[in-house]
mmCIF file of C-alpha atoms in Angstrom:
data_model
loop_
_atom_site.group_PDB
_atom_site.id
_atom_site.type_symbol
_atom_site.label_atom_id
_atom_site.label_comp_id
_atom_site.label_asym_id
_atom_site.label_seq_id
_atom_site.Cartn_x
_atom_site.Cartn_y
_atom_site.Cartn_z
ATOM 1 C CA UNK A 297 161.129 157.634 137.895
ATOM 2 C CA UNK A 298 163.163 157.516 141.127
ATOM 3 C CA UNK A 299 163.507 154.352 143.123
ATOM 4 C CA UNK A 300 165.380 153.375 146.262
ATOM 5 C CA UNK A 301 165.154 149.592 146.000
ATOM 6 C CA UNK A 302 167.353 147.563 145.658
ATOM 7 C CA UNK A 303 169.591 150.717 145.729
ATOM 8 C CA UNK A 304 168.998 154.305 144.754
ATOM 9 C CA UNK A 305 168.510 154.640 140.997
ATOM 10 C CA UNK A 306 166.486 156.284 138.328
ATOM 11 C CA UNK A 307 164.503 154.509 135.640
ATOM 12 C CA UNK A 308 162.627 155.157 132.444
ATOM 13 C CA UNK A 309 159.999 152.982 130.682
ATOM 14 C CA UNK A 310 158.532 153.220 127.185
ATOM 15 C CA UNK A 311 155.862 150.894 125.904
ATOM 16 C CA UNK A 312 153.830 150.924 122.690
ATOM 17 C CA UNK A 313 151.836 148.431 120.694
ATOM 18 C CA UNK A 314 148.858 147.525 118.519
ATOM 19 C CA UNK A 315 146.086 144.975 118.489
ATOM 20 C CA UNK A 316 143.945 143.647 115.632
ATOM 21 C CA UNK A 317 140.732 141.660 116.101
ATOM 22 C CA UNK A 318 139.068 139.908 113.146
ATOM 23 C CA UNK A 319 135.615 138.376 113.376
ATOM 24 C CA UNK A 320 132.295 138.978 115.004
ATOM 25 C CA UNK A 321 132.096 140.585 118.435
ATOM 26 C CA UNK A 322 130.777 137.333 120.063
ATOM 27 C CA UNK A 323 133.874 135.343 118.762
ATOM 28 C CA UNK A 324 136.936 136.844 117.076
ATOM 29 C CA UNK A 325 140.641 136.112 116.474
ATOM 30 C CA UNK A 326 143.117 138.644 117.941
ATOM 31 C CA UNK A 327 146.805 139.371 117.401
ATOM 32 C CA UNK A 328 148.645 141.882 119.572
ATOM 33 C CA UNK A 329 152.182 143.159 119.546
ATOM 34 C CA UNK A 330 153.879 145.339 122.198
ATOM 35 C CA UNK A 331 157.422 146.580 122.458
ATOM 36 C CA UNK A 332 158.929 148.131 125.587
ATOM 37 C CA UNK A 333 162.242 149.550 126.727
ATOM 38 C CA UNK A 334 163.324 149.947 130.391
ATOM 39 C CA UNK A 335 166.469 151.671 131.568
ATOM 40 C CA UNK A 336 167.740 151.779 135.150
ATOM 41 C CA UNK A 337 170.743 153.967 136.097
ATOM 42 C CA UNK A 338 172.484 153.299 139.384
ATOM 43 C CA UNK A 339 174.552 156.485 139.915
ATOM 44 C CA UNK A 340 176.460 155.204 142.996
ATOM 45 C CA UNK A 341 177.952 152.253 141.101
ATOM 46 C CA UNK A 342 177.862 153.616 137.474
ATOM 47 C CA UNK A 343 175.840 150.558 136.555
ATOM 48 C CA UNK A 344 173.145 150.762 133.852
ATOM 49 C CA UNK A 345 170.566 148.075 133.043
ATOM 50 C CA UNK A 346 168.600 148.279 129.818
ATOM 51 C CA UNK A 347 165.899 145.773 128.986
ATOM 52 C CA UNK A 348 164.267 145.623 125.601
ATOM 53 C CA UNK A 349 161.060 143.558 125.493
ATOM 54 C CA UNK A 350 158.768 142.275 122.731
ATOM 55 C CA UNK A 351 155.480 140.532 123.408
ATOM 56 C CA UNK A 352 153.330 138.887 120.804
ATOM 57 C CA UNK A 353 149.911 137.526 121.712
ATOM 58 C CA UNK A 354 147.520 135.452 119.557
ATOM 59 C CA UNK A 355 144.189 134.164 120.781
ATOM 60 C CA UNK A 356 140.408 134.452 120.728
ATOM 61 C CA UNK A 357 138.165 137.048 122.341
ATOM 62 C CA UNK A 358 134.493 137.362 122.953
ATOM 63 C CA UNK A 359 132.595 140.602 123.547
ATOM 64 C CA UNK A 360 129.039 140.900 124.770
ATOM 65 C CA UNK A 361 127.085 144.119 124.589
ATOM 66 C CA UNK A 362 125.031 145.231 127.537
ATOM 67 C CA UNK A 363 122.838 147.643 125.625
ATOM 68 C CA UNK A 364 124.040 150.067 122.989
ATOM 69 C CA UNK A 365 126.988 151.572 124.802
ATOM 70 C CA UNK A 366 128.403 149.194 127.459
ATOM 71 C CA UNK A 367 130.186 145.923 126.809
ATOM 72 C CA UNK A 368 132.141 143.195 128.675
ATOM 73 C CA UNK A 369 134.632 140.825 127.155
ATOM 74 C CA UNK A 370 136.903 137.886 127.769
ATOM 75 C CA UNK A 371 140.080 136.718 125.958
ATOM 76 C CA UNK A 372 142.380 133.713 126.057
ATOM 77 C CA UNK A 373 145.434 132.682 124.082
ATOM 78 C CA UNK A 374 149.204 132.382 124.105
ATOM 79 C CA UNK A 375 152.053 134.912 124.502
ATOM 80 C CA UNK A 376 155.582 134.822 123.216
ATOM 81 C CA UNK A 377 157.998 137.100 125.106
ATOM 82 C CA UNK A 378 161.530 138.042 123.998
ATOM 83 C CA UNK A 379 163.760 140.032 126.322
ATOM 84 C CA UNK A 380 167.215 141.420 125.792
ATOM 85 C CA UNK A 381 168.894 142.685 128.946
ATOM 86 C CA UNK A 382 172.100 144.677 128.677
ATOM 87 C CA UNK A 383 173.964 145.342 131.917
ATOM 88 C CA UNK A 384 176.750 147.869 131.750
ATOM 89 C CA UNK A 385 179.246 148.063 134.644
ATOM 90 C CA UNK A 386 182.819 149.337 134.546
ATOM 91 C CA UNK A 387 182.723 149.762 130.788
ATOM 92 C CA UNK A 388 181.800 146.100 130.244
ATOM 93 C CA UNK A 389 178.462 145.040 128.678
ATOM 94 C CA UNK A 390 176.783 141.727 129.626
ATOM 95 C CA UNK A 391 173.944 140.776 127.315
ATOM 96 C CA UNK A 392 171.324 138.178 128.291
ATOM 97 C CA UNK A 393 168.549 137.086 125.883
ATOM 98 C CA UNK A 394 165.575 135.127 126.949
ATOM 99 C CA UNK A 395 162.490 133.805 125.105
ATOM 100 C CA UNK A 396 159.424 132.138 126.663
ATOM 101 C CA UNK A 397 155.865 131.266 125.906
ATOM 102 C CA UNK A 398 152.857 131.270 128.260
ATOM 103 C CA UNK A 399 149.080 131.117 128.152
ATOM 104 C CA UNK A 400 147.050 134.201 129.027
ATOM 105 C CA UNK A 401 143.459 134.935 130.055
ATOM 106 C CA UNK A 402 141.724 138.218 130.790
ATOM 107 C CA UNK A 403 138.565 140.266 130.930
ATOM 108 C CA UNK A 404 137.624 143.824 130.020
ATOM 109 C CA UNK A 405 134.835 146.363 130.376
ATOM 110 C CA UNK A 406 134.133 149.266 128.054
ATOM 111 C CA UNK A 407 131.945 151.998 126.729
ATOM 112 C CA UNK A 408 131.259 153.022 123.160
ATOM 113 C CA UNK A 409 131.397 156.787 122.736
ATOM 114 C CA UNK A 410 129.660 157.229 119.375
ATOM 115 C CA UNK A 411 130.197 155.121 116.305
ATOM 116 C CA UNK A 412 134.020 155.256 116.142
ATOM 117 C CA UNK A 413 135.464 155.772 119.593
ATOM 118 C CA UNK A 414 135.646 153.168 122.449
ATOM 119 C CA UNK A 415 137.196 153.442 125.905
ATOM 120 C CA UNK A 416 137.915 150.281 127.849
ATOM 121 C CA UNK A 417 139.747 148.902 130.913
ATOM 122 C CA UNK A 418 140.966 145.326 131.205
ATOM 123 C CA UNK A 419 143.196 142.971 133.037
ATOM 124 C CA UNK A 420 145.129 139.966 131.669
ATOM 125 C CA UNK A 421 147.044 137.314 133.629
ATOM 126 C CA UNK A 422 150.042 135.750 131.855
ATOM 127 C CA UNK A 423 150.270 132.337 133.535
ATOM 128 C CA UNK A 424 153.968 131.498 134.053
ATOM 129 C CA UNK A 425 153.603 129.544 137.241
ATOM 130 C CA UNK A 426 150.488 127.474 138.079
ATOM 131 C CA UNK A 427 151.681 126.542 141.556
ATOM 132 C CA UNK A 428 152.339 130.126 142.830
ATOM 133 C CA UNK A 429 149.987 132.664 141.157
ATOM 134 C CA UNK A 430 151.831 135.570 142.730
ATOM 135 C CA UNK A 431 154.685 134.905 140.290
ATOM 136 C CA UNK A 432 152.420 135.443 137.300
ATOM 137 C CA UNK A 433 152.365 138.661 135.306
ATOM 138 C CA UNK A 434 149.193 140.732 135.524
ATOM 139 C CA UNK A 435 148.826 143.464 132.900
ATOM 140 C CA UNK A 436 146.182 146.114 133.547
ATOM 141 C CA UNK A 437 145.289 148.443 130.658
ATOM 142 C CA UNK A 438 143.206 151.381 129.786
ATOM 143 C CA UNK A 439 142.712 151.817 126.058
ATOM 144 C CA UNK A 440 141.112 154.144 123.573
ATOM 145 C CA UNK A 441 140.134 152.482 120.293
ATOM 146 C CA UNK A 442 139.235 154.116 117.019
ATOM 147 C CA UNK A 443 137.420 152.054 114.481
ATOM 148 C CA UNK A 444 134.150 151.086 112.841
ATOM 149 C CA UNK A 445 131.792 148.876 114.845
#
């Protein structure tokens, strides 16, 4: 991707993860893990910033069927985030590691496409600042799930 703020640079982002939910649809326990890597290259200054991120969520979710094919759901829990930021400038690496926990809450909507395939869209807010909600992290997702229901 090409960006011009704060200065002209290119960036790449890779994210992958998995989620497991155990229990009945009306109330189940969930665990989720995602790993991401961002790289920004500022060609004018030969600066490179690489951020490796791990997020682990644990919580409860509830799903309610609206007929045989459509469902809505809600989820709440806690998230642990670990970031490692490596900034390279002039041949020198500066590494910063952070770790933080925060509660999350979200909702989703989905459609069952047969017995094994589900498509859903959802949104989760990671609450890091209760006084200024614009500083919180909102994660919007579209997912395809394969499993037995």
